[in-house]
Short mmCIF file of C-alpha atoms and ligand atoms in Angstrom, two decimals:
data_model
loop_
_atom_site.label_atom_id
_atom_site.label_comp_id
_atom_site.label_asym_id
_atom_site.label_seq_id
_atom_site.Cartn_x
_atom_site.Cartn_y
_atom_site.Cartn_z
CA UNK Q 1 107.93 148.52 105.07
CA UNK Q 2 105.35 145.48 106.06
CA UNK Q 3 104.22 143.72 102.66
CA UNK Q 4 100.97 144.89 101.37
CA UNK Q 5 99.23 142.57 98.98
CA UNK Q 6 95.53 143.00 97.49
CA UNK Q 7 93.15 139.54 98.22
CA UNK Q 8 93.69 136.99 95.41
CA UNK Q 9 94.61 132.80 95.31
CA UNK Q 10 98.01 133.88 95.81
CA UNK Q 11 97.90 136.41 98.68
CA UNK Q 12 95.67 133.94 100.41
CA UNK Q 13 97.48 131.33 100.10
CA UNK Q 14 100.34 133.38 101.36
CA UNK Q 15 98.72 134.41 104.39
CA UNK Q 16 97.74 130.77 104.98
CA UNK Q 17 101.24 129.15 105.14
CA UNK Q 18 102.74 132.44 107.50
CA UNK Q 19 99.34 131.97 110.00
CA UNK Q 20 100.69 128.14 109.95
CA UNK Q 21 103.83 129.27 110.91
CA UNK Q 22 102.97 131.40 113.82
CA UNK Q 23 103.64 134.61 112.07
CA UNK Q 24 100.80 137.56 111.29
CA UNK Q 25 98.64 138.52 109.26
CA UNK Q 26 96.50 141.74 108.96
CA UNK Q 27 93.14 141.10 107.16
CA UNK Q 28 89.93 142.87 106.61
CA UNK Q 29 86.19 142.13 108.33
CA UNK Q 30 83.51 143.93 107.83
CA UNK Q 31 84.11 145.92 111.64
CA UNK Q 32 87.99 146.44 111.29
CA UNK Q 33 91.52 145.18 110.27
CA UNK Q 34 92.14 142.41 112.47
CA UNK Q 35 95.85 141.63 113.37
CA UNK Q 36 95.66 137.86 113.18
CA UNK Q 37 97.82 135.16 114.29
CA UNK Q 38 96.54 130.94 115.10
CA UNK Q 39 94.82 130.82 118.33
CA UNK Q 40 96.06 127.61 119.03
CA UNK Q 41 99.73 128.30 118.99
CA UNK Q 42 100.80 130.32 122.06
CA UNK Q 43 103.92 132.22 120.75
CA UNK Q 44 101.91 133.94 118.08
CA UNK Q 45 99.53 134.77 120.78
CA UNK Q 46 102.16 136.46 122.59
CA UNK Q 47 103.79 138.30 119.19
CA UNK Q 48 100.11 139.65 118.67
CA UNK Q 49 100.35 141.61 122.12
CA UNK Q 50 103.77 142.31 121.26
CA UNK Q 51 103.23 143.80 118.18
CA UNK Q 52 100.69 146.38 119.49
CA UNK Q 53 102.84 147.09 122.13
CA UNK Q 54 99.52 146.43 124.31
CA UNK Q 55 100.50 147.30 127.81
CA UNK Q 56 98.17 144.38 129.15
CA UNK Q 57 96.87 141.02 128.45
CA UNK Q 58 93.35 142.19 127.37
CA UNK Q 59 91.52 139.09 125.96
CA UNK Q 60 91.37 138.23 122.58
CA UNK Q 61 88.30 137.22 119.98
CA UNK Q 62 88.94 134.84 118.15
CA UNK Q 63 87.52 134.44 114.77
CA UNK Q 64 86.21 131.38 112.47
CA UNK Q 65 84.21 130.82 109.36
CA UNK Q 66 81.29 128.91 110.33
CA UNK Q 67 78.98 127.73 113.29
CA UNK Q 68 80.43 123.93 113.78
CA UNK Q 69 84.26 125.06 113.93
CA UNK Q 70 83.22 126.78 116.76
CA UNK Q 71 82.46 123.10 118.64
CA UNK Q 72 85.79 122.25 120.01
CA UNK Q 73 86.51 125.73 121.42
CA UNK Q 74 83.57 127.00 123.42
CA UNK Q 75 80.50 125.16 125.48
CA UNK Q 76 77.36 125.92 123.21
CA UNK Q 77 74.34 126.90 125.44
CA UNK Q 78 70.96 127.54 123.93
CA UNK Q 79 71.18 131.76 123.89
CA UNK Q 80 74.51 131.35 122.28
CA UNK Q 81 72.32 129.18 119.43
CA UNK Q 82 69.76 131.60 119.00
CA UNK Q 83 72.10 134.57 118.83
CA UNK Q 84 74.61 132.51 116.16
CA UNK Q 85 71.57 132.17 114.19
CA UNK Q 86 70.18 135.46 114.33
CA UNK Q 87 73.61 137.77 113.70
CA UNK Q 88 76.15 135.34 112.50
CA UNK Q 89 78.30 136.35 110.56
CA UNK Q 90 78.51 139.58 111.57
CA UNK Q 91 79.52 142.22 113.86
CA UNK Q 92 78.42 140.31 117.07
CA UNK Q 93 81.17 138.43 119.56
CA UNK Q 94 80.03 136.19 122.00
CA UNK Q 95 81.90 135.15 125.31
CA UNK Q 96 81.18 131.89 126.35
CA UNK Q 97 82.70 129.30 128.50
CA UNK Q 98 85.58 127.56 126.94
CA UNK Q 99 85.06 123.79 126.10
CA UNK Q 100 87.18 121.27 128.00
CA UNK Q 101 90.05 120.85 126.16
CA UNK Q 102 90.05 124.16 123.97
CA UNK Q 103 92.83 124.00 121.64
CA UNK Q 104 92.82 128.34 121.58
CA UNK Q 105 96.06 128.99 123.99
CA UNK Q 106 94.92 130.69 127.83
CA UNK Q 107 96.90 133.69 126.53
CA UNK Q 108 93.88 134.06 123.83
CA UNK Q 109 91.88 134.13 127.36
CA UNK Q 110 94.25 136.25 129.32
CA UNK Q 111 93.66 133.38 131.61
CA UNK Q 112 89.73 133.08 131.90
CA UNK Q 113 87.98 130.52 131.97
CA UNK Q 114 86.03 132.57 128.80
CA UNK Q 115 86.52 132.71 125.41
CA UNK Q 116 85.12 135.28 122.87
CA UNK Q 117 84.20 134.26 119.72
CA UNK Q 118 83.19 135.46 116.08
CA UNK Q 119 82.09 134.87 112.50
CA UNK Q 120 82.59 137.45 110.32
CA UNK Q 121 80.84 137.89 107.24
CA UNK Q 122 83.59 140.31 105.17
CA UNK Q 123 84.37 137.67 102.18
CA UNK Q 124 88.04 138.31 102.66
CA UNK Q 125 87.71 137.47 106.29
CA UNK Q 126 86.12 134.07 105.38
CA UNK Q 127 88.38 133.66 101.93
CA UNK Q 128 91.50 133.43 104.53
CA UNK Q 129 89.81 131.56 107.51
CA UNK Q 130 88.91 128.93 104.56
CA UNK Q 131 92.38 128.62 103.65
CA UNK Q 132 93.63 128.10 106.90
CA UNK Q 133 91.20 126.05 108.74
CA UNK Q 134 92.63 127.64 111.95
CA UNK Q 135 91.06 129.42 114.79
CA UNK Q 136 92.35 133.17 114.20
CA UNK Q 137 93.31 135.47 117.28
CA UNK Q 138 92.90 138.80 116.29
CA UNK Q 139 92.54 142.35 118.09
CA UNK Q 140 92.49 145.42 115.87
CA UNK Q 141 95.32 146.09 113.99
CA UNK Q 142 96.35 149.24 115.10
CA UNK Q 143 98.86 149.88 117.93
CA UNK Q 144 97.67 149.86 121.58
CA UNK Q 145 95.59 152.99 122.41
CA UNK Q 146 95.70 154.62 118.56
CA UNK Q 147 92.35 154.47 116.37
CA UNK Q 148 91.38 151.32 114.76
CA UNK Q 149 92.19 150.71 111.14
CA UNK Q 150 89.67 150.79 108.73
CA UNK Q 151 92.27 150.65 105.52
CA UNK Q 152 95.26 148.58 104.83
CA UNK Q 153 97.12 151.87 104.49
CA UNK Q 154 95.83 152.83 108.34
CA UNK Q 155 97.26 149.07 109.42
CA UNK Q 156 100.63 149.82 107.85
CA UNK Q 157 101.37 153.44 109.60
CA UNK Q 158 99.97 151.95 112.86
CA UNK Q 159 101.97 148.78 112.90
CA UNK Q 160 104.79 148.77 110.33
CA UNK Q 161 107.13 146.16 110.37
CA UNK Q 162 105.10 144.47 113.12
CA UNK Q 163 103.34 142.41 110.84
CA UNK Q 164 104.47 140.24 108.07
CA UNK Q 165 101.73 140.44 105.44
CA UNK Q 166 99.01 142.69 105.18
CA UNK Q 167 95.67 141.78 102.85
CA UNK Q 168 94.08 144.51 101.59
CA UNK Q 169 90.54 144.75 100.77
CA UNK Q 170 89.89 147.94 101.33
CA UNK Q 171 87.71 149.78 103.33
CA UNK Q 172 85.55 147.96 106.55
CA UNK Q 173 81.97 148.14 105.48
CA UNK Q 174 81.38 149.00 109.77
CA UNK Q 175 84.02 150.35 110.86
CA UNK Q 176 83.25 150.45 114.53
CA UNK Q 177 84.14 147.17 116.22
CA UNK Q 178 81.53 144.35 116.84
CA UNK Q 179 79.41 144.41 119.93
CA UNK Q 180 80.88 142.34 122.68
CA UNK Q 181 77.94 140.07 124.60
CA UNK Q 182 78.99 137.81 128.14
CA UNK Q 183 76.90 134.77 127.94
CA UNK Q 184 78.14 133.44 130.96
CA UNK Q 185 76.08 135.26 133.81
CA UNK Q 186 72.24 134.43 134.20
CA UNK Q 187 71.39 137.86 132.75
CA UNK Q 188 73.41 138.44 129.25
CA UNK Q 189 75.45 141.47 129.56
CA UNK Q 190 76.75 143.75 126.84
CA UNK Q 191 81.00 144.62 127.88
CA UNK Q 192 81.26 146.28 124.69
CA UNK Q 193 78.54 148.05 122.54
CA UNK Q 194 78.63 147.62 118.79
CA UNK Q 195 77.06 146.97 115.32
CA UNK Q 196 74.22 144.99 117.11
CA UNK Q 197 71.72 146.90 119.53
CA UNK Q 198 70.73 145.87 122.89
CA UNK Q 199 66.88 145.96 121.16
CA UNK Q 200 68.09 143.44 118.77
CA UNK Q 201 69.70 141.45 121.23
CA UNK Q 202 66.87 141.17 123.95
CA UNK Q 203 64.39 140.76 120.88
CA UNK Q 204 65.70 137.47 119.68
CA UNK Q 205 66.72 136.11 123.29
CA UNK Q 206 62.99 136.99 124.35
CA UNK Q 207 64.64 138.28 127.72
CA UNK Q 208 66.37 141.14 129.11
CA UNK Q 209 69.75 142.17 128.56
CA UNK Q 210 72.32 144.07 130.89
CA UNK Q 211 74.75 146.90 129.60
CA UNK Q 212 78.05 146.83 131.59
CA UNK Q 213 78.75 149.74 133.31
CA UNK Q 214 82.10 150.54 135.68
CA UNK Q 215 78.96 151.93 138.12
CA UNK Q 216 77.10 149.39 138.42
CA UNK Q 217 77.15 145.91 139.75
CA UNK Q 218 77.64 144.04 136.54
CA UNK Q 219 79.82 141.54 135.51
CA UNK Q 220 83.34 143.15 134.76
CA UNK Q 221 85.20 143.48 131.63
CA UNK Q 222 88.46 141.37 132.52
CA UNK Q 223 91.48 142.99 133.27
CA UNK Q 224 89.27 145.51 135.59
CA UNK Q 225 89.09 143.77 139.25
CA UNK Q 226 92.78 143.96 141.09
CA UNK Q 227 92.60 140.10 141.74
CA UNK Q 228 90.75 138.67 138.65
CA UNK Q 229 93.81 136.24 137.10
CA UNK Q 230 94.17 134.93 140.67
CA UNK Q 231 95.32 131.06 141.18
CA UNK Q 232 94.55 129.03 144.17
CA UNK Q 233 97.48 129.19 145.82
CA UNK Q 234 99.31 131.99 147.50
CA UNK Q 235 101.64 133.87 144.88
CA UNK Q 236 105.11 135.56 145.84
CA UNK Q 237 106.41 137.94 143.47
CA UNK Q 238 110.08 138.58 142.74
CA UNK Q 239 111.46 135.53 144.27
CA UNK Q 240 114.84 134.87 143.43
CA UNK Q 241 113.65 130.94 144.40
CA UNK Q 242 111.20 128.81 146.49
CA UNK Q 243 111.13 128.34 150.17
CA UNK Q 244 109.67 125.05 152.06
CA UNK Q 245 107.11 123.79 150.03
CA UNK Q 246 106.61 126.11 147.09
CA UNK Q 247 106.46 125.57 143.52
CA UNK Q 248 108.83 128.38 141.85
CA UNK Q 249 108.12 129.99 138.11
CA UNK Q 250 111.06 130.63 137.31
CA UNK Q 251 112.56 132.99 134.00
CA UNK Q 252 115.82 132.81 132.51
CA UNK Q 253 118.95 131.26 134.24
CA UNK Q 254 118.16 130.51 137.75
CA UNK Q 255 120.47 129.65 140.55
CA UNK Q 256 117.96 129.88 143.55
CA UNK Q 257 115.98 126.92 145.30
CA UNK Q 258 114.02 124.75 142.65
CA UNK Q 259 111.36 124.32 145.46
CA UNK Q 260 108.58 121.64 145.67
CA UNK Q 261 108.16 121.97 141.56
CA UNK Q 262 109.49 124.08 138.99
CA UNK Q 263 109.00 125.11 135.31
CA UNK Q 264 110.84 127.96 133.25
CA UNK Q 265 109.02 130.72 131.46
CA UNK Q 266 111.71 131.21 128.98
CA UNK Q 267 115.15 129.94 130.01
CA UNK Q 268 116.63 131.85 127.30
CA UNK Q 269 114.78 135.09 128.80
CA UNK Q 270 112.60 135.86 125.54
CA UNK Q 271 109.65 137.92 126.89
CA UNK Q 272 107.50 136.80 124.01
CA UNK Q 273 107.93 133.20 124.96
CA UNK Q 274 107.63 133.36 128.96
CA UNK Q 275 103.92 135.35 127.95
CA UNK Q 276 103.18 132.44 126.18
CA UNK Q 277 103.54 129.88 128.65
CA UNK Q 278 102.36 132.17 131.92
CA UNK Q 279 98.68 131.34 132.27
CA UNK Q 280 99.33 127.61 131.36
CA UNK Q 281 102.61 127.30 133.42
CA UNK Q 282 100.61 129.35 136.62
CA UNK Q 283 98.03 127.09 136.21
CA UNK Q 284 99.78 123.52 136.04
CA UNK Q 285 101.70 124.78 139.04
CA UNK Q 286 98.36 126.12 141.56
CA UNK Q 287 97.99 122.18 143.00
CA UNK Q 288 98.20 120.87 146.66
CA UNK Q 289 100.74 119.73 147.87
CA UNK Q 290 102.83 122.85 147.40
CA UNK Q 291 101.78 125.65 149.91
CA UNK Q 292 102.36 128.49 147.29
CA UNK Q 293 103.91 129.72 143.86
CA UNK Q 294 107.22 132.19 144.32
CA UNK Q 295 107.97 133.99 140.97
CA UNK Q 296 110.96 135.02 139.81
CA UNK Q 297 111.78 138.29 138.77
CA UNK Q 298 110.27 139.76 135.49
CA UNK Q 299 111.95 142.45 133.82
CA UNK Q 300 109.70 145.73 132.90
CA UNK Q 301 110.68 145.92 129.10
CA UNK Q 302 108.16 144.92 126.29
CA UNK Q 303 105.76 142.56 127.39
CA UNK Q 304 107.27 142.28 130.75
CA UNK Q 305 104.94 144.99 131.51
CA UNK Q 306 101.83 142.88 130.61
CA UNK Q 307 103.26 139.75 132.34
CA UNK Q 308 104.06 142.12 135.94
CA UNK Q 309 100.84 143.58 135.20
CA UNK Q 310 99.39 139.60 135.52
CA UNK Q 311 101.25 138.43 138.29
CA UNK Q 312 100.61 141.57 140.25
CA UNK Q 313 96.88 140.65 139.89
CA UNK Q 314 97.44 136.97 140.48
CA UNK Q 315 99.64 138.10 143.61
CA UNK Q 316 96.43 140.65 145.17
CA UNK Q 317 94.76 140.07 148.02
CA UNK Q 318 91.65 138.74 147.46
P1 AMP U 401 89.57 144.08 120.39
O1 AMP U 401 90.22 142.79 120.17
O2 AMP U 401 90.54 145.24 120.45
O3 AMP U 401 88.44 144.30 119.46
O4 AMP U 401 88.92 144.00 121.84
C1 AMP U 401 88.31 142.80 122.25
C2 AMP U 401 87.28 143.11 123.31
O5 AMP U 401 86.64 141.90 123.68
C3 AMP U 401 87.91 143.70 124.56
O6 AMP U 401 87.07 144.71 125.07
C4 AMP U 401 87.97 142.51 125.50
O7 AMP U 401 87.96 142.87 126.86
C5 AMP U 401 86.72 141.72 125.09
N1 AMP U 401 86.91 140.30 125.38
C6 AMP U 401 87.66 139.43 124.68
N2 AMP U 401 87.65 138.21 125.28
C7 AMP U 401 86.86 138.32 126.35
C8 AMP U 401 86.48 137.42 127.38
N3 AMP U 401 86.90 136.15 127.41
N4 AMP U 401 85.65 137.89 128.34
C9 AMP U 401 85.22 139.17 128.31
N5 AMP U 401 85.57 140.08 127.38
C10 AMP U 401 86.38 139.67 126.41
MG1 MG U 402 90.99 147.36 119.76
#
């Protein structure tokens, strides 16, 4: 059974040194249990996926206690001011462009160039982001496709073992999760409807704002277009090495050509690891000269199916 500990100095504290270490940590806001693990560190990034056996890399918001920690992560633009001031902290996420050198790892992305962002105002929430001064990563804490948890009881049937402390604070004051708002197009679009109305929305912005729909012309939710995680280069999937001048991501023990370049998603073969390092390793290897990236094999256990699910994106024709 997970560990289940009501919110004092102790349990906080607790929570504090595990998120430090790259372990989890379910906690209450005021929309749902989060499952929460430090943005910045890649591996717990990867073990958050993992541990809701989420089938896909589906972005992540990450959460913090107050406006100015949010400086080094995202680029501020004026709407994102007047909607911090107007509904934070509280059930409202905003996706803005990520700052230049964001420390949140591209797996908290899924590769975007976005990042979504939150405050929340549950007491808990902001006890433990206090404590630990990190940027917290954190989905709902329920396993992939099962109903969010509004209890610490609901967090450990959904996710068991799969978590290493759980804070309890009972129920989520909301209880639905917070409305998700893309400040990145020139209209403001809402991906995910929530806590906060459009009418509230377009009544402190002073301008219109968009509701994404699959039917219309929109921006789209990530993970929805077949080449949306696509590099620069030319990707080759299931290459057991490079030819001419490619650059080869390779996994595990590898006896085929090196190529032009080459880095290792996990050379011991840990799934959890080789997610972690995918969008950064893709990335550092879509340069000129090479004419293309050849990937090795992924296996289509655990979050091999979220990594295949990436590369076959990345690998689409555009
Ligand atoms: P959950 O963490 O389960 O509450 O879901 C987070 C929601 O926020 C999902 O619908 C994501 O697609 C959305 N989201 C998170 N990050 C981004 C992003 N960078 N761009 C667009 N949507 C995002
Ligand atoms: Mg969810």
């Amino acid at each position: 059974m997970s560990l289940v500990l009501p919110v004092n100095d102790e349990s906080i504290a607790l929570a504090s040194t595990l998120l430090h270490e790259g372990k989890l940590v379910a906690f209450p806001t005021e929309t749902v249990y989060g499952l929460g693990g430090d943005a910045t560190n890649g591996h717990a990034v990867a073990s958050i996926y993992k541990a809701k056996g989420r089938p896909t890399f589906n972005p992540l918001i990450v959460h913090v206690d107050e406006v100015k920690a949010l400086d080094p992560l995202i680029e501020w633009t004026e709407r994102a001011r007047v909607l911090a001031k107007a509904f934070w902290p509280g059930p409202m996420t905003l996706v803005l462009k990520r700052a230049p050198s964001c420390p949140a790892s591209l797996l908290t992305s899924a590769g975007l160039e976005t990042l979504a962002v939150r405050i929340p105002s549950n007491p808990d929430a902001q006890r433990l982001l206090k404590a630990t001064g990190l940027p917290i990563a954190a989905p709902s804490a329920n396993a992939s496709g099962k109903l969010s948890p509004t209890t610490a009881n609901h967090v450990a049937d959904s996710l068991g073992n799969n978590v290493d402390l759980i804070l309890d604070g009972g129920s989520c004051q909301i209880g639905v999760e917070s409305t998700v708002i893309d400040l990145t197009s020139e209209i403001p679009v809402i991906l995910r409807p929530g806590g906060i109305t459009r009418e509230q929305l377009e009544a402190a912005l002073g301008c219109k704002v968009a509701v994404y729909s699959a039917s219309t012309n929109a921006p789209m939710s990530p993970g929805m277009l077949s080449s949306h995680y696509a590099p620069h280069l030319p990707v080759r999937l299931n290459a057991k090495g490079a030819e001419r001048n490619e650059a080869y991501l390779a996994f595990g023990i590898t006896e085929g050509n090196a190529g032009a370049a080459s880095l290792n998603l996990s050379p011991s073969g840990d799934l959890s690891e080789a997610a972690a390092n995918l969008f950064a390793m893709m990335r550092a290897l879509d340069t000129p000269p090479h004419s293309g990236i050849a990937v090795a094999p992924i296996p289509m256990t655990g979050l091999g199916l979220a990594i295949n699910d990436r590369l076959r994106r990345a690998a689409a024709n555009r």
